[in-house]
PDB file of C-alpha atoms in Angstrom:
ATOM      1  CA  MET A 790      -0.113   0.118   0.020  1.00 79.00           C
ATOM      2  CA  ASP A 791       1.479   3.456  -1.087  1.00 88.00           C
ATOM      3  CA  ILE A 792       0.939   6.689   0.954  1.00 91.00           C
ATOM      4  CA  PHE A 793      -2.249   7.500  -0.966  1.00 91.00           C
ATOM      5  CA  GLY A 794      -3.645   4.119  -0.223  1.00 93.00           C
ATOM      6  CA  ILE A 795      -2.806   4.548   3.578  1.00 95.00           C
ATOM      7  CA  ILE A 796      -4.572   8.121   3.461  1.00 95.00           C
ATOM      8  CA  LYS A 797      -7.708   6.758   1.756  1.00 94.00           C
ATOM      9  CA  ASP A 798      -7.842   3.818   4.060  1.00 95.00           C
ATOM     10  CA  SER A 799      -7.460   6.036   7.181  1.00 95.00           C
ATOM     11  CA  LEU A 800      -9.921   8.559   5.954  1.00 95.00           C
ATOM     12  CA  LYS A 801     -12.719   5.774   5.969  1.00 95.00           C
ATOM     13  CA  TYR A 802     -11.557   3.864   8.836  1.00 96.00           C
ATOM     14  CA  PRO A 803     -13.410   6.142  11.690  1.00 94.00           C
ATOM     15  CA  PHE A 804     -16.673   5.360   9.878  1.00 93.00           C
ATOM     16  CA  THR A 805     -16.308   1.548  10.914  1.00 92.00           C
ATOM     17  CA  ASP A 806     -18.227   2.576  14.017  1.00 90.00           C
ATOM     18  CA  TRP A 807     -19.883   5.847  14.778  1.00 88.00           C
ATOM     19  CA  LYS A 808     -20.629   4.928  18.355  1.00 91.00           C
ATOM     20  CA  ASN A 809     -17.028   4.907  19.043  1.00 94.00           C
ATOM     21  CA  ILE A 810     -16.396   8.495  17.445  1.00 93.00           C
ATOM     22  CA  LEU A 811     -18.866   9.511  20.043  1.00 92.00           C
ATOM     23  CA  ILE A 812     -17.448   7.701  22.802  1.00 94.00           C
ATOM     24  CA  LEU A 813     -13.929   9.065  22.216  1.00 94.00           C
ATOM     25  CA  GLY A 814     -15.559  12.434  21.425  1.00 91.00           C
ATOM     26  CA  ILE A 815     -16.908  12.345  25.073  1.00 91.00           C
ATOM     27  CA  LEU A 816     -13.440  11.804  26.232  1.00 92.00           C
ATOM     28  CA  VAL A 817     -12.054  14.718  24.296  1.00 88.00           C
ATOM     29  CA  VAL A 818     -14.766  16.910  25.614  1.00 85.00           C
ATOM     30  CA  VAL A 819     -13.928  16.238  29.378  1.00 86.00           C
ATOM     31  CA  SER A 820     -10.017  16.288  28.608  1.00 83.00           C
ATOM     32  CA  SER A 821     -10.615  19.925  27.302  1.00 78.00           C
ATOM     33  CA  ILE A 822     -13.018  21.118  30.171  1.00 73.00           C
ATOM     34  CA  ILE A 823     -10.106  23.309  31.420  1.00 66.00           C
ATOM     35  CA  GLY A 824     -10.207  25.479  28.153  1.00 60.00           C
ATOM     36  CA  ASN A 825     -14.086  25.714  28.336  1.00 57.00           C
ATOM     37  CA  ALA A 826     -13.994  26.614  32.025  1.00 58.00           C
ATOM     38  CA  ILE A 827     -11.398  29.489  31.419  1.00 56.00           C
ATOM     39  CA  SER A 828     -13.364  30.822  28.249  1.00 54.00           C
ATOM     40  CA  LEU A 829     -16.238  31.068  30.689  1.00 54.00           C
ATOM     41  CA  GLY A 830     -14.388  33.081  33.018  1.00 56.00           C
ATOM     42  CA  TYR A 831     -13.504  30.613  35.632  1.00 56.00           C
ATOM     43  CA  THR A 832     -10.123  31.596  37.084  1.00 57.00           C
ATOM     44  CA  ASN A 833     -10.525  30.414  40.766  1.00 62.00           C
ATOM     45  CA  ASN A 834      -7.646  27.959  41.627  1.00 61.00           C
ATOM     46  CA  TYR A 835     -10.146  25.702  43.526  1.00 67.00           C
ATOM     47  CA  VAL A 836     -11.974  25.180  40.293  1.00 67.00           C
ATOM     48  CA  ILE A 837      -9.090  25.407  37.868  1.00 70.00           C
ATOM     49  CA  PHE A 838      -6.758  22.558  39.474  1.00 74.00           C
ATOM     50  CA  PRO A 839      -9.286  19.926  40.022  1.00 78.00           C
ATOM     51  CA  LEU A 840     -10.475  20.575  36.337  1.00 77.00           C
ATOM     52  CA  ILE A 841      -6.677  20.244  35.287  1.00 78.00           C
ATOM     53  CA  CYS A 842      -6.521  16.902  37.061  1.00 82.00           C
ATOM     54  CA  VAL A 843      -9.641  15.645  35.492  1.00 84.00           C
ATOM     55  CA  GLY A 844      -8.838  16.729  31.902  1.00 84.00           C
ATOM     56  CA  PHE A 845      -5.221  15.253  32.241  1.00 86.00           C
ATOM     57  CA  ILE A 846      -6.417  11.959  33.618  1.00 90.00           C
ATOM     58  CA  THR A 847      -9.002  11.700  30.739  1.00 90.00           C
ATOM     59  CA  GLY A 848      -6.596  12.746  28.281  1.00 89.00           C
ATOM     60  CA  LEU A 849      -4.440   9.695  29.241  1.00 92.00           C
ATOM     61  CA  PHE A 850      -7.484   7.528  28.265  1.00 94.00           C
ATOM     62  CA  VAL A 851      -7.807   9.414  24.810  1.00 93.00           C
ATOM     63  CA  ASN A 852      -4.006   8.517  24.304  1.00 93.00           C
ATOM     64  CA  GLY A 853      -4.519   4.887  25.450  1.00 95.00           C
ATOM     65  CA  TYR A 854      -7.441   4.613  22.844  1.00 96.00           C
ATOM     66  CA  MET A 855      -5.435   5.917  20.089  1.00 95.00           C
ATOM     67  CA  PHE A 856      -2.529   3.475  20.920  1.00 96.00           C
ATOM     68  CA  LYS A 857      -5.170   0.813  20.827  1.00 97.00           C
ATOM     69  CA  ILE A 858      -6.104   1.849  17.248  1.00 97.00           C
ATOM     70  CA  ILE A 859      -2.250   1.552  16.488  1.00 97.00           C
ATOM     71  CA  LYS A 860      -1.985  -2.022  18.038  1.00 96.00           C
ATOM     72  CA  THR A 861      -5.139  -3.468  16.379  1.00 96.00           C
ATOM     73  CA  SER A 862      -4.249  -1.892  12.946  1.00 96.00           C
ATOM     74  CA  LEU A 863      -0.830  -3.515  13.264  1.00 96.00           C
ATOM     75  CA  ASN A 864      -2.683  -6.727  13.766  1.00 93.00           C
ATOM     76  CA  GLU A 865      -4.462  -6.327  10.529  1.00 92.00           C
ATOM     77  CA  GLU A 866      -7.961  -5.562  12.057  1.00 93.00           C
ATOM     78  CA  ASN A 867      -9.943  -3.162   9.871  1.00 92.00           C
ATOM     79  CA  LYS A 868     -12.636  -2.105  12.280  1.00 93.00           C
ATOM     80  CA  LEU A 869     -12.264   0.316  15.416  1.00 95.00           C
ATOM     81  CA  PRO A 870     -11.564  -1.591  18.456  1.00 95.00           C
ATOM     82  CA  GLY A 871     -13.960  -1.383  21.474  1.00 92.00           C
ATOM     83  CA  PHE A 872     -13.895   0.835  24.530  1.00 93.00           C
ATOM     84  CA  ASN A 873     -12.941  -1.917  27.205  1.00 91.00           C
ATOM     85  CA  ALA A 874      -9.834  -2.944  29.304  1.00 90.00           C
ATOM     86  CA  TRP A 875      -9.900   0.696  30.651  1.00 94.00           C
ATOM     87  CA  ILE A 876      -7.021  -0.036  33.058  1.00 95.00           C
ATOM     88  CA  ASN A 877      -4.712  -0.963  30.036  1.00 95.00           C
ATOM     89  CA  MET A 878      -5.814   1.952  28.035  1.00 95.00           C
ATOM     90  CA  LEU A 879      -4.681   4.219  30.923  1.00 95.00           C
ATOM     91  CA  ILE A 880      -1.388   2.498  31.300  1.00 96.00           C
ATOM     92  CA  ASP A 881      -0.902   2.698  27.578  1.00 95.00           C
ATOM     93  CA  GLY A 882      -1.897   6.480  27.918  1.00 94.00           C
ATOM     94  CA  ILE A 883       0.689   6.854  30.643  1.00 94.00           C
ATOM     95  CA  LYS A 884       3.258   5.075  28.413  1.00 95.00           C
ATOM     96  CA  ILE A 885       2.648   7.628  25.457  1.00 93.00           C
ATOM     97  CA  PHE A 886       2.835  10.502  27.724  1.00 91.00           C
ATOM     98  CA  LEU A 887       6.243   9.466  29.304  1.00 92.00           C
ATOM     99  CA  VAL A 888       7.535   8.867  25.827  1.00 93.00           C
ATOM    100  CA  SER A 889       6.514  12.017  24.374  1.00 90.00           C
ATOM    101  CA  ILE A 890       8.020  13.788  27.550  1.00 87.00           C
ATOM    102  CA  VAL A 891      11.403  12.426  26.516  1.00 89.00           C
ATOM    103  CA  TYR A 892      11.287  12.847  22.806  1.00 89.00           C
ATOM    104  CA  LEU A 893       9.589  16.197  22.506  1.00 81.00           C
ATOM    105  CA  VAL A 894      10.128  18.235  26.013  1.00 77.00           C
ATOM    106  CA  VAL A 895      13.301  17.313  27.396  1.00 76.00           C
ATOM    107  CA  PRO A 896      15.519  17.670  24.255  1.00 74.00           C
ATOM    108  CA  ILE A 897      13.934  20.735  23.367  1.00 72.00           C
ATOM    109  CA  LEU A 898      14.333  22.278  26.683  1.00 73.00           C
ATOM    110  CA  ILE A 899      18.004  21.363  26.556  1.00 75.00           C
ATOM    111  CA  ILE A 900      18.526  22.899  23.257  1.00 71.00           C
ATOM    112  CA  ILE A 901      16.747  25.885  24.178  1.00 69.00           C
ATOM    113  CA  LEU A 902      18.956  26.221  27.265  1.00 72.00           C
ATOM    114  CA  LEU A 903      22.051  25.677  25.467  1.00 70.00           C
ATOM    115  CA  ILE A 904      21.149  28.638  22.881  1.00 67.00           C
ATOM    116  CA  LEU A 905      20.149  30.705  25.639  1.00 67.00           C
ATOM    117  CA  LEU A 906      23.571  30.323  27.265  1.00 69.00           C
ATOM    118  CA  LEU A 907      25.381  30.686  24.141  1.00 66.00           C
ATOM    119  CA  PHE A 908      23.592  34.130  23.434  1.00 64.00           C
ATOM    120  CA  THR A 909      23.311  35.455  26.988  1.00 60.00           C
ATOM    121  CA  GLY A 910      26.685  34.792  28.291  1.00 59.00           C
ATOM    122  CA  PHE A 911      25.451  32.194  30.887  1.00 55.00           C
ATOM    123  CA  ASP A 912      22.915  34.721  32.401  1.00 56.00           C
ATOM    124  CA  LEU A 913      20.061  32.433  33.261  1.00 56.00           C
ATOM    125  CA  SER A 914      17.855  35.561  34.700  1.00 59.00           C
ATOM    126  CA  ILE A 915      16.535  35.573  31.179  1.00 56.00           C
ATOM    127  CA  LEU A 916      14.372  32.481  31.979  1.00 57.00           C
ATOM    128  CA  GLY A 917      12.844  34.328  34.701  1.00 58.00           C
ATOM    129  CA  MET A 918      12.060  37.392  32.665  1.00 57.00           C
ATOM    130  CA  ALA A 919      10.569  35.078  30.001  1.00 54.00           C
ATOM    131  CA  TYR A 920       8.334  33.471  32.504  1.00 54.00           C
ATOM    132  CA  THR A 921       7.309  36.771  33.864  1.00 58.00           C
ATOM    133  CA  SER A 922       6.465  37.683  30.270  1.00 52.00           C
ATOM    134  CA  LEU A 923       4.338  34.452  29.652  1.00 51.00           C
ATOM    135  CA  GLU A 924       2.307  35.313  32.763  1.00 52.00           C
ATOM    136  CA  SER A 925       1.969  39.060  31.799  1.00 51.00           C
ATOM    137  CA  THR A 926       0.097  37.650  28.506  1.00 48.00           C
ATOM    138  CA  GLY A 927      -2.622  35.933  30.727  1.00 50.00           C
ATOM    139  CA  ILE A 928      -1.176  32.386  30.036  1.00 48.00           C
ATOM    140  CA  ASN A 929      -0.749  29.976  32.828  1.00 52.00           C
ATOM    141  CA  PRO A 930       1.535  27.377  31.810  1.00 53.00           C
ATOM    142  CA  ALA A 931      -0.568  24.737  34.031  1.00 54.00           C
ATOM    143  CA  VAL A 932      -3.434  25.391  31.596  1.00 54.00           C
ATOM    144  CA  TYR A 933      -1.328  23.932  28.851  1.00 54.00           C
ATOM    145  CA  LEU A 934      -0.539  20.535  30.886  1.00 60.00           C
ATOM    146  CA  VAL A 935      -2.291  18.082  28.881  1.00 67.00           C
ATOM    147  CA  SER A 936      -1.676  14.392  28.104  1.00 73.00           C
ATOM    148  CA  GLU A 937      -3.142  14.112  24.749  1.00 77.00           C
ATOM    149  CA  THR A 938      -0.205  13.848  22.191  1.00 78.00           C
ATOM    150  CA  LEU A 939      -1.620  16.254  19.138  1.00 75.00           C
ATOM    151  CA  PRO A 940      -2.830  19.108  21.551  1.00 75.00           C
ATOM    152  CA  GLY A 941       0.201  18.609  23.602  1.00 72.00           C
ATOM    153  CA  ILE A 942       2.525  19.432  20.574  1.00 73.00           C
ATOM    154  CA  GLU A 943       0.550  22.289  19.810  1.00 71.00           C
ATOM    155  CA  ASN A 944       0.826  23.646  23.266  1.00 69.00           C
ATOM    156  CA  ILE A 945       4.506  23.349  23.236  1.00 69.00           C
ATOM    157  CA  ILE A 946       4.718  25.546  20.389  1.00 69.00           C
ATOM    158  CA  VAL A 947       2.325  28.041  21.806  1.00 69.00           C
ATOM    159  CA  ILE A 948       4.485  28.297  25.076  1.00 66.00           C
ATOM    160  CA  ALA A 949       7.581  28.495  22.978  1.00 65.00           C
ATOM    161  CA  LEU A 950       6.411  31.283  20.759  1.00 66.00           C
ATOM    162  CA  ASN A 951       5.450  33.317  23.805  1.00 65.00           C
ATOM    163  CA  LEU A 952       8.698  32.445  25.965  1.00 61.00           C
ATOM    164  CA  PHE A 953      11.257  32.608  23.362  1.00 61.00           C
ATOM    165  CA  GLN A 954       9.982  34.702  20.419  1.00 64.00           C
ATOM    166  CA  GLU A 955      13.441  35.413  18.846  1.00 62.00           C
ATOM    167  CA  LEU A 956      14.045  31.353  18.765  1.00 65.00           C
ATOM    168  CA  SER A 957      10.465  30.505  17.710  1.00 69.00           C
ATOM    169  CA  ILE A 958      11.684  29.578  14.091  1.00 75.00           C
ATOM    170  CA  ILE A 959      14.622  27.480  15.460  1.00 74.00           C
ATOM    171  CA  PHE A 960      12.257  25.817  17.878  1.00 75.00           C
ATOM    172  CA  ILE A 961       9.684  24.790  15.474  1.00 77.00           C
ATOM    173  CA  CYS A 962      12.355  23.575  12.734  1.00 80.00           C
ATOM    174  CA  ILE A 963      13.728  21.434  15.700  1.00 80.00           C
ATOM    175  CA  LEU A 964      10.379  20.091  16.560  1.00 80.00           C
ATOM    176  CA  LEU A 965       9.463  19.098  13.071  1.00 83.00           C
ATOM    177  CA  LEU A 966      12.433  17.059  12.809  1.00 87.00           C
ATOM    178  CA  ILE A 967      11.685  15.326  16.083  1.00 89.00           C
ATOM    179  CA  ILE A 968       8.039  14.519  15.539  1.00 89.00           C
ATOM    180  CA  PRO A 969       8.190  12.010  12.984  1.00 92.00           C
ATOM    181  CA  ILE A 970      10.779   9.954  14.797  1.00 93.00           C
ATOM    182  CA  PHE A 971       8.647  10.165  17.980  1.00 93.00           C
ATOM    183  CA  LEU A 972       5.567   8.920  16.006  1.00 94.00           C
ATOM    184  CA  VAL A 973       7.476   6.123  14.591  1.00 95.00           C
ATOM    185  CA  ALA A 974       8.754   5.437  18.048  1.00 96.00           C
ATOM    186  CA  ILE A 975       4.886   5.044  19.398  1.00 96.00           C
ATOM    187  CA  ALA A 976       4.337   2.596  16.549  1.00 96.00           C
ATOM    188  CA  HIS A 977       7.385   0.634  17.287  1.00 96.00           C
ATOM    189  CA  MET A 978       6.068   0.722  20.843  1.00 96.00           C
ATOM    190  CA  ALA A 979       2.684  -0.765  19.764  1.00 96.00           C
ATOM    191  CA  TYR A 980       4.419  -3.304  17.652  1.00 95.00           C
ATOM    192  CA  TYR A 981       6.220  -4.645  20.537  1.00 95.00           C
ATOM    193  CA  GLU A 982       2.795  -4.923  22.630  1.00 91.00           C
ATOM    194  CA  GLY A 983       3.360  -1.707  24.675  1.00 93.00           C
ATOM    195  CA  GLU A 984       6.883  -2.565  25.741  1.00 94.00           C
ATOM    196  CA  LEU A 985       8.015   0.906  27.127  1.00 94.00           C
ATOM    197  CA  ARG A 986      11.671   0.159  26.444  1.00 95.00           C
ATOM    198  CA  SER A 987      11.247  -0.305  22.830  1.00 96.00           C
ATOM    199  CA  ALA A 988      10.087   3.209  22.183  1.00 95.00           C
ATOM    200  CA  PHE A 989      13.682   4.237  23.013  1.00 95.00           C
ATOM    201  CA  ARG A 990      15.628   1.638  20.914  1.00 95.00           C
ATOM    202  CA  ILE A 991      16.749   4.262  18.660  1.00 94.00           C
ATOM    203  CA  ASN A 992      18.750   2.040  16.268  1.00 95.00           C
ATOM    204  CA  GLU A 993      15.842  -0.174  15.705  1.00 95.00           C
ATOM    205  CA  ILE A 994      13.526   2.747  14.864  1.00 95.00           C
ATOM    206  CA  ILE A 995      16.129   4.122  12.501  1.00 95.00           C
ATOM    207  CA  GLU A 996      16.548   0.863  11.016  1.00 94.00           C
ATOM    208  CA  GLU A 997      12.529   0.315  10.523  1.00 94.00           C
ATOM    209  CA  ILE A 998      12.451   3.858   9.037  1.00 94.00           C
ATOM    210  CA  SER A 999      15.187   3.165   6.739  1.00 94.00           C
ATOM    211  CA  ASP A1000      13.429  -0.076   5.462  1.00 93.00           C
ATOM    212  CA  ILE A1001      10.271   1.777   4.916  1.00 93.00           C
ATOM    213  CA  GLY A1002      11.977   4.533   3.065  1.00 93.00           C
ATOM    214  CA  TRP A1003      13.078   8.085   4.361  1.00 93.00           C
ATOM    215  CA  ILE A1004      11.329   9.495   1.151  1.00 94.00           C
ATOM    216  CA  ASN A1005       8.309   7.674   2.187  1.00 94.00           C
ATOM    217  CA  LEU A1006       8.458   9.076   5.669  1.00 94.00           C
ATOM    218  CA  ILE A1007       8.933  12.492   4.234  1.00 94.00           C
ATOM    219  CA  LYS A1008       5.843  11.995   1.893  1.00 94.00           C
ATOM    220  CA  TRP A1009       3.688  10.594   4.746  1.00 95.00           C
ATOM    221  CA  TYR A1010       4.701  13.387   7.200  1.00 93.00           C
ATOM    222  CA  ILE A1011       3.897  16.152   4.533  1.00 93.00           C
ATOM    223  CA  VAL A1012       0.473  14.635   3.537  1.00 94.00           C
ATOM    224  CA  THR A1013      -0.798  14.047   7.134  1.00 93.00           C
ATOM    225  CA  GLY A1014       0.625  17.346   8.279  1.00 90.00           C
ATOM    226  CA  ILE A1015      -1.316  18.913   5.197  1.00 93.00           C
ATOM    227  CA  ILE A1016      -4.640  17.156   6.287  1.00 92.00           C
ATOM    228  CA  PHE A1017      -4.053  18.236   9.875  1.00 87.00           C
ATOM    229  CA  LEU A1018      -4.080  21.949   8.724  1.00 87.00           C
ATOM    230  CA  ILE A1019      -7.041  21.294   6.917  1.00 90.00           C
ATOM    231  CA  PHE A1020      -8.496  20.139   9.748  1.00 86.00           C
ATOM    232  CA  MET A1021      -7.450  22.936  11.661  1.00 82.00           C
ATOM    233  CA  PHE A1022      -8.637  25.287   9.240  1.00 84.00           C
ATOM    234  CA  VAL A1023     -12.132  23.733   9.047  1.00 82.00           C
ATOM    235  CA  SER A1024     -12.317  23.841  13.021  1.00 78.00           C
ATOM    236  CA  ASN A1025     -11.283  27.263  13.258  1.00 76.00           C
ATOM    237  CA  ILE A1026     -13.842  28.672  10.726  1.00 80.00           C
ATOM    238  CA  ILE A1027     -16.589  26.474  12.448  1.00 75.00           C
ATOM    239  CA  ALA A1028     -15.398  28.090  15.872  1.00 69.00           C
ATOM    240  CA  PHE A1029     -15.467  31.495  14.320  1.00 72.00           C
ATOM    241  CA  ILE A1030     -19.014  31.038  12.994  1.00 72.00           C
ATOM    242  CA  GLY A1031     -19.953  29.774  16.509  1.00 64.00           C
ATOM    243  CA  SER A1032     -18.443  32.621  18.305  1.00 64.00           C
ATOM    244  CA  PHE A1033     -21.855  34.564  17.002  1.00 66.00           C
ATOM    245  CA  LEU A1034     -23.889  31.779  17.947  1.00 66.00           C
ATOM    246  CA  ASN A1035     -22.837  29.531  21.067  1.00 65.00           C
ATOM    247  CA  PHE A1036     -19.271  29.184  21.129  1.00 63.00           C
ATOM    248  CA  ILE A1037     -19.364  26.314  23.761  1.00 68.00           C
ATOM    249  CA  LEU A1038     -22.001  24.304  21.960  1.00 73.00           C
ATOM    250  CA  ILE A1039     -20.109  24.653  18.750  1.00 73.00           C
ATOM    251  CA  SER A1040     -16.895  23.784  20.685  1.00 71.00           C
ATOM    252  CA  THR A1041     -18.483  20.638  22.182  1.00 75.00           C
ATOM    253  CA  ILE A1042     -19.912  19.699  18.812  1.00 78.00           C
ATOM    254  CA  LEU A1043     -16.620  19.704  17.058  1.00 77.00           C
ATOM    255  CA  SER A1044     -15.056  17.858  20.135  1.00 75.00           C
ATOM    256  CA  LEU A1045     -17.641  15.114  19.923  1.00 83.00           C
ATOM    257  CA  THR A1046     -17.245  14.576  15.985  1.00 85.00           C
ATOM    258  CA  LEU A1047     -14.328  16.275  14.075  1.00 87.00           C
ATOM    259  CA  ILE A1048     -11.439  16.000  16.453  1.00 88.00           C
ATOM    260  CA  PRO A1049     -11.955  12.382  17.560  1.00 91.00           C
ATOM    261  CA  TYR A1050     -12.341  11.575  13.740  1.00 93.00           C
ATOM    262  CA  PHE A1051      -9.136  13.038  13.268  1.00 92.00           C
ATOM    263  CA  TYR A1052      -7.445  11.288  16.242  1.00 93.00           C
ATOM    264  CA  MET A1053      -8.859   7.992  14.758  1.00 95.00           C
ATOM    265  CA  PHE A1054      -7.551   8.950  11.325  1.00 96.00           C
ATOM    266  CA  TYR A1055      -3.975   9.510  12.428  1.00 95.00           C
ATOM    267  CA  ALA A1056      -3.637   6.617  14.804  1.00 95.00           C
ATOM    268  CA  ARG A1057      -4.753   4.514  11.691  1.00 96.00           C
ATOM    269  CA  THR A1058      -2.371   6.004   9.250  1.00 97.00           C
ATOM    270  CA  LEU A1059       0.468   5.857  11.501  1.00 96.00           C
ATOM    271  CA  ALA A1060       0.320   2.027  12.073  1.00 96.00           C
ATOM    272  CA  LEU A1061      -0.480   1.644   8.162  1.00 96.00           C
ATOM    273  CA  PHE A1062       2.704   3.777   7.418  1.00 96.00           C
ATOM    274  CA  TYR A1063       4.902   1.708   9.959  1.00 96.00           C
ATOM    275  CA  MET A1064       3.755  -1.546   7.845  1.00 94.00           C
ATOM    276  CA  MET A1065       4.869  -0.341   4.650  1.00 88.00           C
ATOM    277  CA  GLU A1066       7.209  -2.497   2.811  1.00 67.00           C
TER     278      GLU A1066
END
């Protein structure tokens, strides 16, 4: 199956069970509850902190279900998996969150720190100034604490753009280079039935990419990236229209339908890409 065959299959895949789209959508709604609360004007820490905890834990289940899609797809199952074995889903969600921390957050923080040290003469006070600048924009970093992979990547970019505006281009370029390796590492972990260590066997992961073809990786990355941008564009248009009607209602509808559909599509396309020969 070529790249466009993978995309075609993955676009149809979520429709194999509408019920599961809605169930995943409910989890997405709950995981994004903190954003809706803030949009309604809730700023009390006694309200915000519990909502962050609820949203974070629910996001782990979202990750766990996406991982389940990858595993069943690698086993050549062509229908959405059911929502069962919730403890296993939670554990898988935690594993994906840990892998994302190692692949996406830690190396980028190290790179940014090294760049700052280079350009500021080892004056780390700039980090405090940057954080103060971030707070002055009204952004609370805790609000961006999510466990869902795709929103997490978006939030990393948002925080970086606000903290280190001068380094934003460098940051985004580094992130774009790391993301495909990270995604293949997730698929590699799914292939080994969720063995956490398998996500960090870099030699095996690079060898797997070489077998698939680096050109195929680039093609898949670009095509799925374009589809992601289309989804974002459509979502923003609908949200903009919804701002004149009922923003919370429109946001909830998107979370129940379009967002879970895209999650399912992306998990499926990652698994099929990993199986390319």
